[in-house]
Coordinates of C-alpha atoms in Angstrom, one line a residue:
M45 CA 66.6 71.0 -75.9
R46 CA 68.9 74.0 -76.0
M47 CA 67.8 77.5 -76.6
P48 CA 70.9 80.0 -76.0
E49 CA 69.5 82.8 -77.7
E50 CA 66.0 83.1 -76.0
T51 CA 65.0 85.1 -73.1
L52 CA 62.2 83.9 -70.6
Y53 CA 60.5 86.9 -68.4
L54 CA 59.4 85.3 -65.6
K55 CA 56.8 87.3 -62.8
I56 CA 55.5 85.1 -59.6
G57 CA 53.9 87.1 -56.7
Q58 CA 54.5 86.9 -53.1
N59 CA 50.9 85.0 -52.5
N60 CA 49.5 82.5 -54.7
V61 CA 46.4 80.2 -54.3
V62 CA 45.8 77.2 -56.0
S63 CA 42.8 74.7 -55.9
R64 CA 44.5 71.8 -57.7
R65 CA 47.4 69.2 -55.7
R66 CA 49.3 69.4 -58.8
V67 CA 50.6 73.0 -59.3
T68 CA 52.2 74.1 -62.4
L69 CA 54.1 77.0 -63.5
G70 CA 51.1 78.4 -65.3
D71 CA 49.0 78.4 -62.4
I72 CA 51.6 80.6 -60.2
G73 CA 53.5 82.6 -62.7
K74 CA 53.1 85.1 -65.9
M75 CA 55.5 84.4 -68.7
E76 CA 56.7 86.0 -71.6
C77 CA 59.1 84.6 -74.3
E78 CA 59.6 85.4 -78.1
D79 CA 59.2 81.7 -78.8
P80 CA 55.6 80.8 -78.0
G81 CA 56.6 77.3 -77.8
I82 CA 58.6 77.5 -74.7
K83 CA 56.1 79.6 -73.1
D84 CA 53.2 77.1 -73.9
S85 CA 55.4 74.3 -72.6
L86 CA 56.6 76.0 -69.3
K87 CA 53.1 76.6 -68.5
H88 CA 52.4 73.0 -67.9
L89 CA 55.6 72.4 -66.1
E90 CA 54.6 70.6 -63.0
L91 CA 56.4 72.5 -59.7
Y92 CA 54.8 70.6 -57.1
C93 CA 52.1 68.5 -55.5
F94 CA 50.5 68.6 -52.3
P95 CA 50.2 65.3 -50.4
R96 CA 46.8 63.8 -49.1
F97 CA 46.4 63.4 -45.6
Q98 CA 44.7 60.1 -44.4
G99 CA 43.1 60.1 -47.9
K100 CA 41.5 63.7 -47.2
E101 CA 42.7 66.7 -48.9
K102 CA 43.1 69.6 -46.6
R103 CA 44.3 73.2 -46.7
Q104 CA 48.2 73.7 -47.0
V105 CA 50.9 76.1 -47.3
Q106 CA 54.2 75.5 -48.9
T107 CA 57.3 78.3 -49.5
F108 CA 59.4 78.0 -52.7
S109 CA 62.4 79.7 -53.8
L110 CA 62.7 81.1 -57.1
L111 CA 66.1 79.1 -57.5
I112 CA 64.1 75.9 -57.6
I113 CA 62.2 77.0 -60.4
I114 CA 64.7 78.5 -62.4
Q115 CA 66.7 74.8 -61.9
M116 CA 63.3 73.1 -63.1
I117 CA 63.1 75.3 -66.2
H118 CA 66.9 74.7 -67.1
K119 CA 66.6 70.9 -66.8
K120 CA 64.0 71.3 -69.7
Y121 CA 65.8 74.4 -71.4
P122 CA 69.3 74.5 -70.4
G123 CA 70.7 77.5 -72.4
L124 CA 67.4 79.4 -71.7
K125 CA 68.1 82.8 -70.2
I126 CA 65.6 83.7 -67.2
V127 CA 65.0 87.3 -66.2
N128 CA 62.9 87.5 -62.9
L129 CA 60.4 90.4 -62.5
G130 CA 58.6 89.0 -59.5
E131 CA 59.6 87.8 -55.9
A132 CA 62.5 85.8 -54.9
D133 CA 60.6 83.8 -52.5
F134 CA 56.8 83.1 -52.6
I135 CA 54.1 80.9 -51.0
I136 CA 51.5 78.9 -52.5
H137 CA 48.4 78.1 -50.8
Y138 CA 46.3 75.0 -51.5
M139 CA 42.6 75.4 -50.6
P140 CA 41.0 72.4 -52.3
R141 CA 37.3 73.7 -51.9
E142 CA 35.1 76.8 -51.0
E143 CA 33.4 76.8 -47.9
P144 CA 29.6 76.3 -48.5
K145 CA 27.7 79.7 -49.2
A146 CA 25.6 79.1 -46.1
W147 CA 28.4 78.8 -43.5
Q148 CA 30.4 81.9 -45.0
L149 CA 27.1 83.6 -44.8
I150 CA 26.7 82.7 -41.0
K151 CA 30.3 83.8 -40.2
T152 CA 29.8 87.1 -42.0
C153 CA 26.9 87.5 -39.6
L154 CA 28.5 86.6 -36.8
I155 CA 31.7 88.9 -37.4
C156 CA 29.2 91.7 -38.1
A157 CA 27.2 91.2 -34.9
V158 CA 30.2 90.9 -33.0
L159 CA 31.7 94.3 -34.6
F160 CA 28.3 96.1 -34.1
F161 CA 27.9 95.3 -30.6
G162 CA 31.6 95.8 -29.7
A163 CA 31.5 99.1 -31.5
A164 CA 28.3 100.3 -29.5
F165 CA 29.7 99.2 -25.9
M166 CA 32.8 101.2 -27.0
I167 CA 31.2 104.0 -27.9
M168 CA 28.9 104.1 -24.8
T169 CA 32.1 103.6 -22.5
F170 CA 33.7 106.4 -24.0
N171 CA 31.0 108.5 -23.5
N172 CA 30.7 107.5 -20.2
D173 CA 34.3 108.2 -19.3
V174 CA 34.5 111.7 -20.7
S175 CA 30.9 112.3 -19.4
V176 CA 29.8 113.6 -22.8
P177 CA 26.2 114.4 -21.6
E178 CA 27.3 116.7 -18.7
V179 CA 29.6 118.4 -21.3
F180 CA 26.6 119.0 -23.7
D181 CA 24.5 120.0 -20.8
K182 CA 27.1 122.5 -19.9
F183 CA 28.0 123.9 -23.4
Y184 CA 24.2 124.1 -24.2
T185 CA 23.9 126.2 -21.0
Q186 CA 26.8 128.6 -21.7
V187 CA 25.6 129.1 -25.3
T188 CA 21.9 129.8 -24.6
G189 CA 21.7 130.9 -21.2
Q190 CA 19.2 128.2 -20.3
E191 CA 19.2 124.7 -18.6
A192 CA 18.9 121.7 -20.9
S193 CA 15.5 119.8 -20.5
G194 CA 15.9 116.8 -22.3
P195 CA 17.6 116.1 -25.7
T196 CA 19.1 119.2 -27.5
I197 CA 20.4 120.0 -31.1
L198 CA 24.0 119.0 -29.4
E199 CA 22.8 115.3 -28.9
I200 CA 21.1 115.3 -32.1
C201 CA 24.0 116.4 -34.4
Y202 CA 26.3 114.0 -32.5
C203 CA 24.1 111.2 -33.3
I204 CA 23.8 112.1 -36.9
G205 CA 27.4 112.8 -37.3
L206 CA 29.1 110.0 -35.5
P207 CA 27.8 107.5 -38.1
L208 CA 28.5 109.8 -41.0
G209 CA 32.0 110.1 -40.0
I210 CA 32.4 106.5 -39.5
L211 CA 31.1 105.9 -43.0
V212 CA 33.4 108.4 -44.3
F213 CA 36.4 107.2 -42.6
Y214 CA 36.0 103.8 -43.8
N215 CA 35.1 104.8 -47.4
H216 CA 32.3 102.2 -47.5
I217 CA 28.3 102.1 -47.8
G218 CA 27.6 98.6 -48.2
R219 CA 29.2 97.4 -51.2
K220 CA 30.0 100.9 -52.6
K221 CA 32.9 103.0 -52.0
I222 CA 32.5 106.8 -51.7
T223 CA 36.0 107.5 -53.4
D224 CA 38.4 105.1 -55.6
D225 CA 41.0 105.3 -52.5
P226 CA 41.6 102.0 -50.6
T227 CA 40.0 101.9 -47.4
P228 CA 41.5 102.0 -44.0
V229 CA 40.3 98.4 -43.7
Q230 CA 42.0 97.4 -46.7
V231 CA 45.4 99.0 -46.4
S232 CA 45.5 97.5 -42.7
M233 CA 44.6 93.8 -44.3
R234 CA 47.3 94.3 -47.1
K235 CA 49.9 95.3 -44.5
Y236 CA 48.9 92.3 -42.2
E237 CA 49.2 89.9 -45.1
Q238 CA 52.6 91.1 -46.0
D239 CA 53.5 90.9 -42.4
V240 CA 52.3 87.3 -42.2
D241 CA 53.9 86.0 -45.6
T242 CA 57.1 87.6 -44.5
T243 CA 57.1 86.1 -41.4
Y244 CA 56.1 82.3 -42.8
M245 CA 58.9 82.4 -45.3
E246 CA 61.7 83.4 -42.8
D247 CA 60.5 80.8 -40.4
S248 CA 60.2 78.3 -43.1
S249 CA 63.6 79.1 -44.1
R250 CA 65.2 79.1 -40.5
E251 CA 63.3 75.6 -40.1
G252 CA 64.6 74.1 -43.5
K253 CA 61.0 73.6 -44.8
S254 CA 61.1 75.9 -47.8
I255 CA 61.7 74.3 -51.1
D256 CA 65.1 75.4 -52.4
V257 CA 68.1 74.2 -54.0
D258 CA 70.8 72.5 -52.3

C-alpha cells in the first residue's frame, strides 16, 4: 500500500498501561488521519507481545522508541507521512490483572495507620523540642497577667487550628477537594512519576533494553 499524499498525526504519552499481552497501536496512542481506513487499520497494528514467565503472567515494563513505531507503520504504508505530537520515547506497563479490592483496602488502611501515627509522633516530638507548652504558658501570663492553670484558649486554638491548617494545605476532605487546584501530594506524585519514567528510559537505553531501530 502506498499513500504518499496522506498524513498521520500520532500522539503517544510517556507512560502507558495495558492489561493485555498483545499491545496494539490503538491501545497506547491516539491518531488522526484524513483517510479513516488508514486510521482504523493502524489501530490494530500489533507492536509488542509481553512474554509469559513459566506459564504465569506477571507485571512487566518495556521502553520503546517512537522510531520503531514509525518503522512498523512505514512497512504497512510506505509513503505515509507521520507527524509526531507525543513523546520520542515512552514506556508500556503491563498489568495483567487488578489486585483484589479486599487487599487494596487492607493496604490502604495500613498506609493510613502508618501516616496517622507517624504524623502524631512527629507533632509530639516537635512540640517537645521547642517546648510549646512552656511558650504558651509564658505568653498567657504576659498577656493576662495570671498564671495558667490547666488548658488555656491558646492550647484550644492550637489544637483546632493544626488539623484545619493541614486540611487546607493538602486541599482534601475525604474524597472532596476544597479547590480545583491540584493538591501538594498530587504535584509531588506527578514529579516523582516523571523522574522515575525518565530514569527508567535512560537506564534502558544505556543497557540496550529499549526497543529501537537498528
